[in-house]
PDB file of C-alpha atoms in Angstrom:
ATOM      1  CA  GLN A   2       0.000   0.000   0.000  1.00 94.00           C
ATOM      2  CA  ALA A   3       2.786   2.449   0.858  1.00 96.00           C
ATOM      3  CA  ALA A   4       4.573   1.700  -2.410  1.00 97.00           C
ATOM      4  CA  LEU A   5       1.354   2.183  -4.347  1.00 97.00           C
ATOM      5  CA  ALA A   6       0.601   5.463  -2.580  1.00 96.00           C
ATOM      6  CA  ALA A   7       4.120   6.786  -3.142  1.00 96.00           C
ATOM      7  CA  ALA A   8       4.011   5.852  -6.822  1.00 96.00           C
ATOM      8  CA  TYR A   9       1.034   8.163  -7.291  1.00 96.00           C
ATOM      9  CA  GLY A  10       2.414  11.133  -5.372  1.00 94.00           C
ATOM     10  CA  LEU A  11       0.953  10.694  -1.903  1.00 95.00           C
ATOM     11  CA  HIS A  12       3.188  11.960   0.857  1.00 95.00           C
ATOM     12  CA  GLY A  13       1.969   9.778   3.726  1.00 96.00           C
ATOM     13  CA  PHE A  14      -0.811   8.039   5.619  1.00 96.00           C
ATOM     14  CA  CYS A  15      -2.882   9.285   8.532  1.00 96.00           C
ATOM     15  CA  TYR A  16      -3.791   6.351  10.762  1.00 95.00           C
ATOM     16  CA  TYR A  17      -6.756   6.376  13.095  1.00 93.00           C
ATOM     17  CA  ASN A  18      -5.749   5.917  16.719  1.00 91.00           C
ATOM     18  CA  TYR A  19      -8.549   4.139  18.600  1.00 87.00           C
ATOM     19  CA  TRP A  20      -7.762   4.967  22.222  1.00 76.00           C
ATOM     20  CA  PHE A  21     -10.335   4.566  25.006  1.00 74.00           C
ATOM     21  CA  ALA A  22      -8.985   5.626  28.416  1.00 68.00           C
ATOM     22  CA  GLY A  23      -5.839   3.620  27.805  1.00 68.00           C
ATOM     23  CA  LYS A  24      -7.513   0.734  25.984  1.00 77.00           C
ATOM     24  CA  ARG A  25      -6.533   0.539  22.314  1.00 81.00           C
ATOM     25  CA  LEU A  26      -8.203  -1.193  19.404  1.00 79.00           C
ATOM     26  CA  LEU A  27      -6.829  -2.191  15.986  1.00 80.00           C
ATOM     27  CA  GLU A  28      -3.420  -1.002  17.127  1.00 86.00           C
ATOM     28  CA  THR A  29      -1.398  -4.017  15.992  1.00 90.00           C
ATOM     29  CA  PRO A  30      -0.605  -2.830  12.425  1.00 92.00           C
ATOM     30  CA  VAL A  31       0.569   0.613  13.551  1.00 93.00           C
ATOM     31  CA  GLU A  32       2.623  -0.736  16.434  1.00 93.00           C
ATOM     32  CA  ALA A  33       4.212  -3.344  14.155  1.00 96.00           C
ATOM     33  CA  MET A  34       5.084  -0.575  11.716  1.00 96.00           C
ATOM     34  CA  LEU A  35       6.622   1.492  14.532  1.00 96.00           C
ATOM     35  CA  ALA A  36       8.684  -1.421  15.822  1.00 96.00           C
ATOM     36  CA  SER A  37       9.933  -2.646  12.447  1.00 97.00           C
ATOM     37  CA  GLY A  38      10.572   0.682  10.754  1.00 96.00           C
ATOM     38  CA  GLU A  39       8.740  -0.633   7.708  1.00 96.00           C
ATOM     39  CA  PRO A  40       7.371   0.627   5.467  1.00 96.00           C
ATOM     40  CA  ASP A  41       9.645   3.649   5.200  1.00 97.00           C
ATOM     41  CA  PHE A  42       6.726   5.963   4.481  1.00 97.00           C
ATOM     42  CA  PRO A  43       5.621   9.108   6.347  1.00 97.00           C
ATOM     43  CA  TYR A  44       2.659   8.844   8.687  1.00 97.00           C
ATOM     44  CA  CYS A  45       0.743  10.668  11.403  1.00 97.00           C
ATOM     45  CA  LEU A  46      -2.049   9.800  13.818  1.00 97.00           C
ATOM     46  CA  CYS A  47      -5.611  10.973  14.312  1.00 95.00           C
ATOM     47  CA  TRP A  48      -7.250  10.223  17.655  1.00 91.00           C
ATOM     48  CA  ALA A  49     -10.696   8.847  16.799  1.00 86.00           C
ATOM     49  CA  ASN A  50     -12.117  10.000  20.125  1.00 83.00           C
ATOM     50  CA  GLU A  51     -15.748   9.049  19.642  1.00 74.00           C
ATOM     51  CA  ASN A  52     -17.951   6.180  20.671  1.00 59.00           C
ATOM     52  CA  TRP A  53     -17.259   2.979  18.790  1.00 61.00           C
ATOM     53  CA  THR A  54     -20.602   2.359  17.143  1.00 59.00           C
ATOM     54  CA  ARG A  55     -22.119   0.765  14.092  1.00 56.00           C
ATOM     55  CA  ARG A  56     -22.349   4.150  12.361  1.00 57.00           C
ATOM     56  CA  TRP A  57     -19.549   6.048  10.631  1.00 50.00           C
ATOM     57  CA  ASP A  58     -19.733   9.229  12.738  1.00 52.00           C
ATOM     58  CA  GLY A  59     -20.045   7.711  16.218  1.00 47.00           C
ATOM     59  CA  ALA A  60     -23.555   9.130  16.664  1.00 54.00           C
ATOM     60  CA  ASP A  61     -25.439   5.845  16.676  1.00 56.00           C
ATOM     61  CA  GLN A  62     -27.269   4.619  19.753  1.00 60.00           C
ATOM     62  CA  GLU A  63     -25.805   1.141  19.281  1.00 65.00           C
ATOM     63  CA  VAL A  64     -22.557   1.722  21.169  1.00 56.00           C
ATOM     64  CA  LEU A  65     -19.935  -1.023  21.129  1.00 56.00           C
ATOM     65  CA  ILE A  66     -17.312   0.790  23.223  1.00 57.00           C
ATOM     66  CA  ALA A  67     -18.006   4.180  24.796  1.00 59.00           C
ATOM     67  CA  GLN A  68     -15.564   7.064  24.751  1.00 56.00           C
ATOM     68  CA  ASN A  69     -15.637   8.676  28.204  1.00 62.00           C
ATOM     69  CA  PRO A  70     -12.931  11.343  28.121  1.00 60.00           C
ATOM     70  CA  SER A  71     -11.495  12.722  31.335  1.00 63.00           C
ATOM     71  CA  ARG A  72      -8.687  15.091  32.250  1.00 67.00           C
ATOM     72  CA  ALA A  73      -6.963  12.191  34.004  1.00 72.00           C
ATOM     73  CA  ASP A  74      -6.440  10.491  30.642  1.00 86.00           C
ATOM     74  CA  ASP A  75      -4.676  13.422  28.997  1.00 88.00           C
ATOM     75  CA  GLU A  76      -1.212  12.521  30.259  1.00 91.00           C
ATOM     76  CA  ARG A  77      -1.601   8.819  29.486  1.00 90.00           C
ATOM     77  CA  LEU A  78      -2.642   9.629  25.928  1.00 91.00           C
ATOM     78  CA  ILE A  79       0.274  11.929  25.144  1.00 94.00           C
ATOM     79  CA  ARG A  80       2.806   9.546  26.677  1.00 94.00           C
ATOM     80  CA  ASP A  81       1.441   6.737  24.501  1.00 93.00           C
ATOM     81  CA  LEU A  82       2.025   8.982  21.491  1.00 96.00           C
ATOM     82  CA  LEU A  83       5.610   9.988  22.300  1.00 97.00           C
ATOM     83  CA  PRO A  84       7.260   6.960  20.617  1.00 97.00           C
ATOM     84  CA  HIS A  85       5.480   7.868  17.388  1.00 97.00           C
ATOM     85  CA  PHE A  86       6.416  11.547  17.655  1.00 98.00           C
ATOM     86  CA  ARG A  87      10.070  10.445  17.926  1.00 98.00           C
ATOM     87  CA  ASP A  88       9.901   8.275  14.815  1.00 98.00           C
ATOM     88  CA  PRO A  89      11.815   9.897  11.911  1.00 98.00           C
ATOM     89  CA  ARG A  90       8.969   8.981   9.536  1.00 98.00           C
ATOM     90  CA  TYR A  91       6.395  10.901  11.538  1.00 98.00           C
ATOM     91  CA  ILE A  92       4.874  13.816   9.586  1.00 97.00           C
ATOM     92  CA  ARG A  93       5.919  17.219  10.882  1.00 97.00           C
ATOM     93  CA  ILE A  94       4.688  20.707  10.135  1.00 96.00           C
ATOM     94  CA  ASN A  95       7.619  23.112  10.324  1.00 94.00           C
ATOM     95  CA  GLY A  96       9.384  20.525  12.471  1.00 95.00           C
ATOM     96  CA  LYS A  97       6.399  19.908  14.756  1.00 97.00           C
ATOM     97  CA  PRO A  98       4.765  16.434  14.945  1.00 98.00           C
ATOM     98  CA  LEU A  99       1.237  16.583  13.527  1.00 98.00           C
ATOM     99  CA  PHE A 100      -1.510  15.186  15.765  1.00 97.00           C
ATOM    100  CA  ILE A 101      -5.189  15.349  14.806  1.00 97.00           C
ATOM    101  CA  VAL A 102      -8.125  15.084  17.205  1.00 95.00           C
ATOM    102  CA  TYR A 103     -11.350  13.968  15.565  1.00 92.00           C
ATOM    103  CA  ARG A 104     -13.812  15.529  18.020  1.00 88.00           C
ATOM    104  CA  ILE A 105     -12.377  18.215  20.237  1.00 89.00           C
ATOM    105  CA  GLY A 106     -15.871  19.142  21.397  1.00 84.00           C
ATOM    106  CA  VAL A 107     -16.234  16.017  23.528  1.00 83.00           C
ATOM    107  CA  LEU A 108     -13.161  16.791  25.651  1.00 86.00           C
ATOM    108  CA  PRO A 109     -14.014  18.191  29.108  1.00 84.00           C
ATOM    109  CA  ASP A 110     -11.530  21.064  28.812  1.00 90.00           C
ATOM    110  CA  VAL A 111      -9.881  20.979  25.421  1.00 91.00           C
ATOM    111  CA  ALA A 112      -7.675  24.033  26.024  1.00 94.00           C
ATOM    112  CA  ALA A 113      -6.307  22.482  29.214  1.00 94.00           C
ATOM    113  CA  SER A 114      -5.700  19.198  27.393  1.00 93.00           C
ATOM    114  CA  ALA A 115      -3.803  20.994  24.636  1.00 96.00           C
ATOM    115  CA  GLU A 116      -1.701  22.884  27.171  1.00 96.00           C
ATOM    116  CA  LEU A 117      -0.771  19.666  29.010  1.00 95.00           C
ATOM    117  CA  TRP A 118       0.088  17.833  25.786  1.00 96.00           C
ATOM    118  CA  ARG A 119       2.358  20.665  24.717  1.00 98.00           C
ATOM    119  CA  ARG A 120       4.042  20.893  28.106  1.00 97.00           C
ATOM    120  CA  ILE A 121       4.780  17.152  28.302  1.00 96.00           C
ATOM    121  CA  ALA A 122       6.051  17.095  24.717  1.00 97.00           C
ATOM    122  CA  GLN A 123       8.454  19.889  25.624  1.00 97.00           C
ATOM    123  CA  GLN A 124       9.575  18.175  28.815  1.00 97.00           C
ATOM    124  CA  GLU A 125      10.192  14.903  26.972  1.00 97.00           C
ATOM    125  CA  GLY A 126      12.381  16.529  24.337  1.00 97.00           C
ATOM    126  CA  ILE A 127       9.862  16.417  21.493  1.00 98.00           C
ATOM    127  CA  GLY A 128       9.570  20.182  21.322  1.00 97.00           C
ATOM    128  CA  GLU A 129       6.538  21.931  19.904  1.00 97.00           C
ATOM    129  CA  ILE A 130       3.688  19.816  18.522  1.00 98.00           C
ATOM    130  CA  TYR A 131       1.192  20.769  15.813  1.00 98.00           C
ATOM    131  CA  LEU A 132      -2.356  20.187  17.043  1.00 98.00           C
ATOM    132  CA  CYS A 133      -5.046  19.951  14.412  1.00 97.00           C
ATOM    133  CA  ALA A 134      -8.796  19.632  15.026  1.00 96.00           C
ATOM    134  CA  ALA A 135     -10.932  17.741  12.532  1.00 95.00           C
ATOM    135  CA  LYS A 136     -13.784  19.872  11.223  1.00 93.00           C
ATOM    136  CA  THR A 137     -16.564  17.533  12.225  1.00 87.00           C
ATOM    137  CA  TYR A 138     -19.429  19.074  14.166  1.00 76.00           C
ATOM    138  CA  ASP A 139     -19.119  22.547  15.698  1.00 68.00           C
ATOM    139  CA  THR A 140     -15.391  23.039  15.203  1.00 82.00           C
ATOM    140  CA  GLY A 141     -14.501  26.702  14.836  1.00 85.00           C
ATOM    141  CA  ASP A 142     -11.394  28.813  15.296  1.00 92.00           C
ATOM    142  CA  PRO A 143      -8.804  26.320  16.629  1.00 93.00           C
ATOM    143  CA  THR A 144      -6.801  28.945  18.489  1.00 93.00           C
ATOM    144  CA  VAL A 145      -9.676  29.302  20.951  1.00 92.00           C
ATOM    145  CA  TYR A 146      -8.940  25.714  22.038  1.00 92.00           C
ATOM    146  CA  GLY A 147      -5.167  26.021  21.975  1.00 95.00           C
ATOM    147  CA  PHE A 148      -4.901  24.219  18.632  1.00 97.00           C
ATOM    148  CA  ASP A 149      -2.971  25.284  15.548  1.00 97.00           C
ATOM    149  CA  ALA A 150      -5.286  24.394  12.679  1.00 96.00           C
ATOM    150  CA  VAL A 151      -8.429  22.664  11.464  1.00 96.00           C
ATOM    151  CA  VAL A 152      -8.582  19.940   8.836  1.00 96.00           C
ATOM    152  CA  GLU A 153     -11.724  19.410   6.784  1.00 95.00           C
ATOM    153  CA  PHE A 154     -13.434  16.033   7.083  1.00 94.00           C
ATOM    154  CA  PRO A 155     -16.030  15.569   4.336  1.00 94.00           C
ATOM    155  CA  PRO A 156     -18.813  14.593   4.271  1.00 94.00           C
ATOM    156  CA  HIS A 157     -18.996  16.445   7.606  1.00 91.00           C
ATOM    157  CA  GLY A 158     -20.238  19.962   7.000  1.00 86.00           C
ATOM    158  CA  LEU A 159     -22.561  18.831   4.228  1.00 88.00           C
ATOM    159  CA  ARG A 160     -24.687  21.773   3.051  1.00 89.00           C
ATOM    160  CA  THR A 161     -25.484  20.694  -0.497  1.00 93.00           C
ATOM    161  CA  VAL A 162     -29.176  20.350  -1.289  1.00 93.00           C
ATOM    162  CA  THR A 163     -30.219  16.721  -1.583  1.00 94.00           C
ATOM    163  CA  MET A 164     -31.479  15.262  -4.855  1.00 94.00           C
ATOM    164  CA  ASN A 165     -33.938  12.720  -3.431  1.00 93.00           C
ATOM    165  CA  ASP A 166     -36.921  14.436  -5.038  1.00 91.00           C
ATOM    166  CA  GLN A 167     -35.313  14.009  -8.464  1.00 91.00           C
ATOM    167  CA  LEU A 168     -35.044  10.231  -8.168  1.00 89.00           C
ATOM    168  CA  ASP A 169     -37.285   7.208  -8.464  1.00 88.00           C
ATOM    169  CA  PHE A 170     -36.168   4.694  -5.856  1.00 86.00           C
ATOM    170  CA  CYS A 171     -36.340   0.969  -6.540  1.00 87.00           C
ATOM    171  CA  ASP A 172     -36.363   0.245  -2.826  1.00 88.00           C
ATOM    172  CA  PRO A 173     -39.501   1.668  -1.169  1.00 89.00           C
ATOM    173  CA  GLU A 174     -37.880   1.306   2.266  1.00 92.00           C
ATOM    174  CA  PHE A 175     -35.014   3.677   1.489  1.00 93.00           C
ATOM    175  CA  ARG A 176     -35.067   6.625   3.884  1.00 94.00           C
ATOM    176  CA  GLY A 177     -31.529   7.838   3.306  1.00 95.00           C
ATOM    177  CA  THR A 178     -30.063  10.863   1.568  1.00 96.00           C
ATOM    178  CA  VAL A 179     -28.706  11.197  -1.957  1.00 97.00           C
ATOM    179  CA  VAL A 180     -26.433  14.121  -2.825  1.00 97.00           C
ATOM    180  CA  ASP A 181     -25.026  15.170  -6.192  1.00 97.00           C
ATOM    181  CA  TYR A 182     -21.245  14.794  -5.830  1.00 97.00           C
ATOM    182  CA  ARG A 183     -20.684  17.370  -8.575  1.00 97.00           C
ATOM    183  CA  GLN A 184     -22.666  20.058  -6.760  1.00 96.00           C
ATOM    184  CA  PHE A 185     -21.002  19.101  -3.480  1.00 97.00           C
ATOM    185  CA  VAL A 186     -17.591  19.735  -5.053  1.00 96.00           C
ATOM    186  CA  VAL A 187     -18.734  23.136  -6.321  1.00 95.00           C
ATOM    187  CA  ASP A 188     -19.987  24.035  -2.840  1.00 95.00           C
ATOM    188  CA  CYS A 189     -16.692  22.933  -1.276  1.00 94.00           C
ATOM    189  CA  VAL A 190     -14.365  24.830  -3.604  1.00 91.00           C
ATOM    190  CA  THR A 191     -16.413  28.021  -3.363  1.00 91.00           C
ATOM    191  CA  THR A 192     -16.404  28.027   0.442  1.00 88.00           C
ATOM    192  CA  ARG A 193     -14.693  31.143   1.721  1.00 88.00           C
ATOM    193  CA  GLU A 194     -11.337  30.709   3.412  1.00 88.00           C
ATOM    194  CA  PRO A 195     -11.660  31.318   7.176  1.00 92.00           C
ATOM    195  CA  SER A 196      -9.396  33.617   9.152  1.00 92.00           C
ATOM    196  CA  TYR A 197      -7.732  30.637  10.864  1.00 94.00           C
ATOM    197  CA  THR A 198      -5.542  27.930   9.320  1.00 94.00           C
ATOM    198  CA  LEU A 199      -7.636  25.355   7.484  1.00 95.00           C
ATOM    199  CA  HIS A 200      -6.273  22.325   5.649  1.00 96.00           C
ATOM    200  CA  ARG A 201      -8.520  21.198   2.814  1.00 96.00           C
ATOM    201  CA  THR A 202      -9.680  17.614   2.270  1.00 96.00           C
ATOM    202  CA  VAL A 203     -10.976  15.917  -0.859  1.00 97.00           C
ATOM    203  CA  MET A 204     -13.106  12.785  -1.039  1.00 97.00           C
ATOM    204  CA  PRO A 205     -13.238  10.281  -3.940  1.00 97.00           C
ATOM    205  CA  GLY A 206     -16.870   9.500  -3.211  1.00 97.00           C
ATOM    206  CA  TRP A 207     -19.206   8.331  -0.478  1.00 97.00           C
ATOM    207  CA  ASP A 208     -21.777   5.573  -0.130  1.00 96.00           C
ATOM    208  CA  ASN A 209     -22.220   3.999   3.302  1.00 94.00           C
ATOM    209  CA  THR A 210     -25.066   1.683   2.339  1.00 93.00           C
ATOM    210  CA  ALA A 211     -22.957  -1.230   3.568  1.00 91.00           C
ATOM    211  CA  ARG A 212     -23.283   0.180   7.102  1.00 88.00           C
ATOM    212  CA  ARG A 213     -26.433   2.255   7.124  1.00 89.00           C
ATOM    213  CA  MET A 214     -28.604   0.265   4.715  1.00 91.00           C
ATOM    214  CA  HIS A 215     -31.916   2.105   4.240  1.00 92.00           C
ATOM    215  CA  GLN A 216     -30.619   5.194   6.064  1.00 92.00           C
ATOM    216  CA  ALA A 217     -27.495   5.530   3.900  1.00 94.00           C
ATOM    217  CA  LEU A 218     -25.834   8.713   2.693  1.00 96.00           C
ATOM    218  CA  VAL A 219     -25.024   8.325  -0.996  1.00 96.00           C
ATOM    219  CA  PHE A 220     -23.142  10.685  -3.311  1.00 97.00           C
ATOM    220  CA  ALA A 221     -24.314  10.201  -6.892  1.00 96.00           C
ATOM    221  CA  HIS A 222     -22.223  11.043  -9.974  1.00 96.00           C
ATOM    222  CA  ALA A 223     -18.857  10.706  -8.217  1.00 97.00           C
ATOM    223  CA  SER A 224     -16.134  10.167 -10.799  1.00 97.00           C
ATOM    224  CA  PRO A 225     -12.350  10.407 -11.132  1.00 98.00           C
ATOM    225  CA  GLU A 226     -12.785  13.372 -13.484  1.00 97.00           C
ATOM    226  CA  VAL A 227     -14.728  15.508 -11.003  1.00 97.00           C
ATOM    227  CA  TYR A 228     -12.469  14.367  -8.174  1.00 98.00           C
ATOM    228  CA  GLU A 229      -9.456  15.529 -10.184  1.00 97.00           C
ATOM    229  CA  LEU A 230     -10.949  18.983 -10.714  1.00 96.00           C
ATOM    230  CA  TRP A 231     -11.595  19.240  -6.961  1.00 97.00           C
ATOM    231  CA  THR A 232      -8.096  18.090  -6.122  1.00 96.00           C
ATOM    232  CA  ARG A 233      -6.504  20.555  -8.542  1.00 95.00           C
ATOM    233  CA  GLU A 234      -8.398  23.388  -6.871  1.00 95.00           C
ATOM    234  CA  VAL A 235      -7.435  22.486  -3.303  1.00 95.00           C
ATOM    235  CA  VAL A 236      -3.808  21.951  -4.336  1.00 94.00           C
ATOM    236  CA  ALA A 237      -3.841  25.443  -5.844  1.00 93.00           C
ATOM    237  CA  GLN A 238      -5.255  26.784  -2.566  1.00 92.00           C
ATOM    238  CA  ALA A 239      -2.582  24.961  -0.577  1.00 92.00           C
ATOM    239  CA  LEU A 240       0.160  26.527  -2.692  1.00 91.00           C
ATOM    240  CA  ARG A 241      -0.899  29.938  -1.439  1.00 90.00           C
ATOM    241  CA  LYS A 242      -0.021  28.973   2.132  1.00 90.00           C
ATOM    242  CA  PRO A 243       3.406  29.489   3.729  1.00 89.00           C
ATOM    243  CA  PRO A 244       6.026  26.814   3.032  1.00 85.00           C
ATOM    244  CA  GLY A 245       5.784  23.929   5.448  1.00 87.00           C
ATOM    245  CA  GLU A 246       2.010  24.284   5.861  1.00 90.00           C
ATOM    246  CA  ARG A 247       0.922  23.176   2.388  1.00 92.00           C
ATOM    247  CA  LEU A 248      -1.148  20.144   3.273  1.00 94.00           C
ATOM    248  CA  VAL A 249      -4.014  18.479   1.441  1.00 95.00           C
ATOM    249  CA  PHE A 250      -5.857  15.482   2.899  1.00 96.00           C
ATOM    250  CA  VAL A 251      -8.021  12.845   1.264  1.00 96.00           C
ATOM    251  CA  ASN A 252     -10.805  10.855   2.889  1.00 96.00           C
ATOM    252  CA  ALA A 253      -9.780   8.122   2.432  1.00 96.00           C
ATOM    253  CA  TRP A 254      -7.274   5.515   1.305  1.00 96.00           C
ATOM    254  CA  ASN A 255      -9.334   2.450   2.205  1.00 95.00           C
ATOM    255  CA  GLU A 256     -12.756   3.415   3.563  1.00 94.00           C
ATOM    256  CA  TRP A 257     -14.456   0.594   1.692  1.00 94.00           C
ATOM    257  CA  ALA A 258     -17.510   0.350   3.967  1.00 92.00           C
ATOM    258  CA  GLU A 259     -18.358   3.934   3.072  1.00 94.00           C
ATOM    259  CA  GLY A 260     -17.351   3.956  -0.570  1.00 95.00           C
ATOM    260  CA  ALA A 261     -14.506   6.449  -0.068  1.00 96.00           C
ATOM    261  CA  HIS A 262     -11.220   4.934  -1.214  1.00 97.00           C
ATOM    262  CA  LEU A 263      -8.233   5.665  -3.422  1.00 96.00           C
ATOM    263  CA  GLU A 264      -7.296   2.007  -3.551  1.00 96.00           C
ATOM    264  CA  PRO A 265      -8.038   0.489  -6.979  1.00 97.00           C
ATOM    265  CA  ASP A 266     -11.364  -1.215  -7.545  1.00 96.00           C
ATOM    266  CA  ARG A 267     -13.043  -3.152 -10.341  1.00 96.00           C
ATOM    267  CA  ARG A 268     -15.044  -0.194 -11.601  1.00 95.00           C
ATOM    268  CA  PHE A 269     -12.366   2.485 -11.957  1.00 97.00           C
ATOM    269  CA  GLY A 270      -9.106   0.581 -11.601  1.00 98.00           C
ATOM    270  CA  ARG A 271      -6.405   3.117 -10.717  1.00 98.00           C
ATOM    271  CA  GLN A 272      -8.172   6.131 -12.160  1.00 98.00           C
ATOM    272  CA  TYR A 273      -8.518   7.939  -8.821  1.00 98.00           C
ATOM    273  CA  LEU A 274      -4.827   7.427  -8.125  1.00 98.00           C
ATOM    274  CA  GLU A 275      -3.945   8.656 -11.592  1.00 98.00           C
ATOM    275  CA  ALA A 276      -6.178  11.699 -11.083  1.00 97.00           C
ATOM    276  CA  THR A 277      -4.372  12.417  -7.826  1.00 97.00           C
ATOM    277  CA  ARG A 278      -0.971  12.214  -9.473  1.00 96.00           C
ATOM    278  CA  ARG A 279      -1.998  14.520 -12.320  1.00 96.00           C
ATOM    279  CA  ALA A 280      -3.449  17.108  -9.937  1.00 95.00           C
ATOM    280  CA  LEU A 281      -0.305  17.127  -7.819  1.00 93.00           C
ATOM    281  CA  ALA A 282       1.977  17.237 -10.854  1.00 90.00           C
ATOM    282  CA  ASP A 283       0.042  20.189 -12.225  1.00 83.00           C
ATOM    283  CA  GLY A 284       0.437  22.070  -8.965  1.00 75.00           C
ATOM    284  CA  GLN A 285       4.161  21.354  -8.774  1.00 68.00           C
ATOM    285  CA  ALA A 286       4.636  22.354 -12.398  1.00 64.00           C
ATOM    286  CA  ARG A 287       3.150  25.741 -11.566  1.00 65.00           C
ATOM    287  CA  ASN A 288       5.295  26.005  -8.432  1.00 64.00           C
ATOM    288  CA  PRO A 289       8.333  23.684  -8.694  1.00 54.00           C
ATOM    289  CA  ASP A 290       9.680  24.725  -5.288  1.00 50.00           C
ATOM    290  CA  VAL A 291       6.706  23.164  -3.488  1.00 46.00           C
ATOM    291  CA  GLU A 292       7.116  19.781  -1.825  1.00 47.00           C
ATOM    292  CA  SER A 293       4.052  17.563  -2.100  1.00 48.00           C
ATOM    293  CA  ALA A 294       2.249  16.811   1.136  1.00 56.00           C
ATOM    294  CA  PHE A 295      -0.826  14.839   0.174  1.00 61.00           C
ATOM    295  CA  VAL A 296      -1.951  12.705   3.104  1.00 64.00           C
ATOM    296  CA  ALA A 297      -4.464   9.879   2.848  1.00 63.00           C
ATOM    297  CA  ALA A 298      -6.545   8.934   5.854  1.00 57.00           C
ATOM    298  CA  LEU A 299      -6.122   5.212   6.465  1.00 54.00           C
ATOM    299  CA  ARG A 300      -9.059   3.570   8.164  1.00 53.00           C
ATOM    300  CA  ASP A 301      -8.706   0.224   9.947  1.00 48.00           C
ATOM    301  CA  ASP A 302     -12.303  -0.299  11.037  1.00 44.00           C
TER     302      ASP A 302
END
């Protein structure tokens, strides 16, 4: 997977870190990678600090493992992360290890947590860390919480008008939502840049019927061509940022249960990967001094 990603211009992987008050899930691949040093491919971690449920956004009532954050866990969490922050492959922003928190709003005192994480990282010789909040629910200016930036997380923030009334459904039990991917892309690229630091994210598509069944969220008309146009635009936006902060994310590398993946499939083959490479090459051709930093979110659930 790392070789495939690198061949198409991706800079690294962002692995979900499932951490529940010290209990970890699906940690074996990441820990094996840390211990072995292989693959030699950049990576960072995103703390998936939500309930483990049968729904993609942790909002389902059918909870498998609850996330009950407390201030007492803050130190344990950061100390568990220190070995990764020390790894030479770990992705850094201006020399600072990048750590993403999926839902900062569920933390009891997010500013205090951020302050403690920074202090311990300094004391342990890591130095400054780069804290990034995922733009999921009510995430706003990250500096209010002691964070450095926000990273988009589509389809969170969906504001595109649905197209259900334009469709004839074969399944009379379907109660989900269908969105035109093309219009969604237009809405995303025309969103005004906020005053704070925001890292853009693209999405190859979305269809979580496998998980949500009749309540699924489906993006119609997703294609490598439209994805490429979106990616070219966000790369161009990233090039306007200061050096060292030019990041673009993609959701996701392997989110098969939700139909969001760059990995090849039977329908499109490697077309999404090829679209990614062309979009990045175009951006670098226009600004050859820019180093690519295209990070794919890698889901293990």
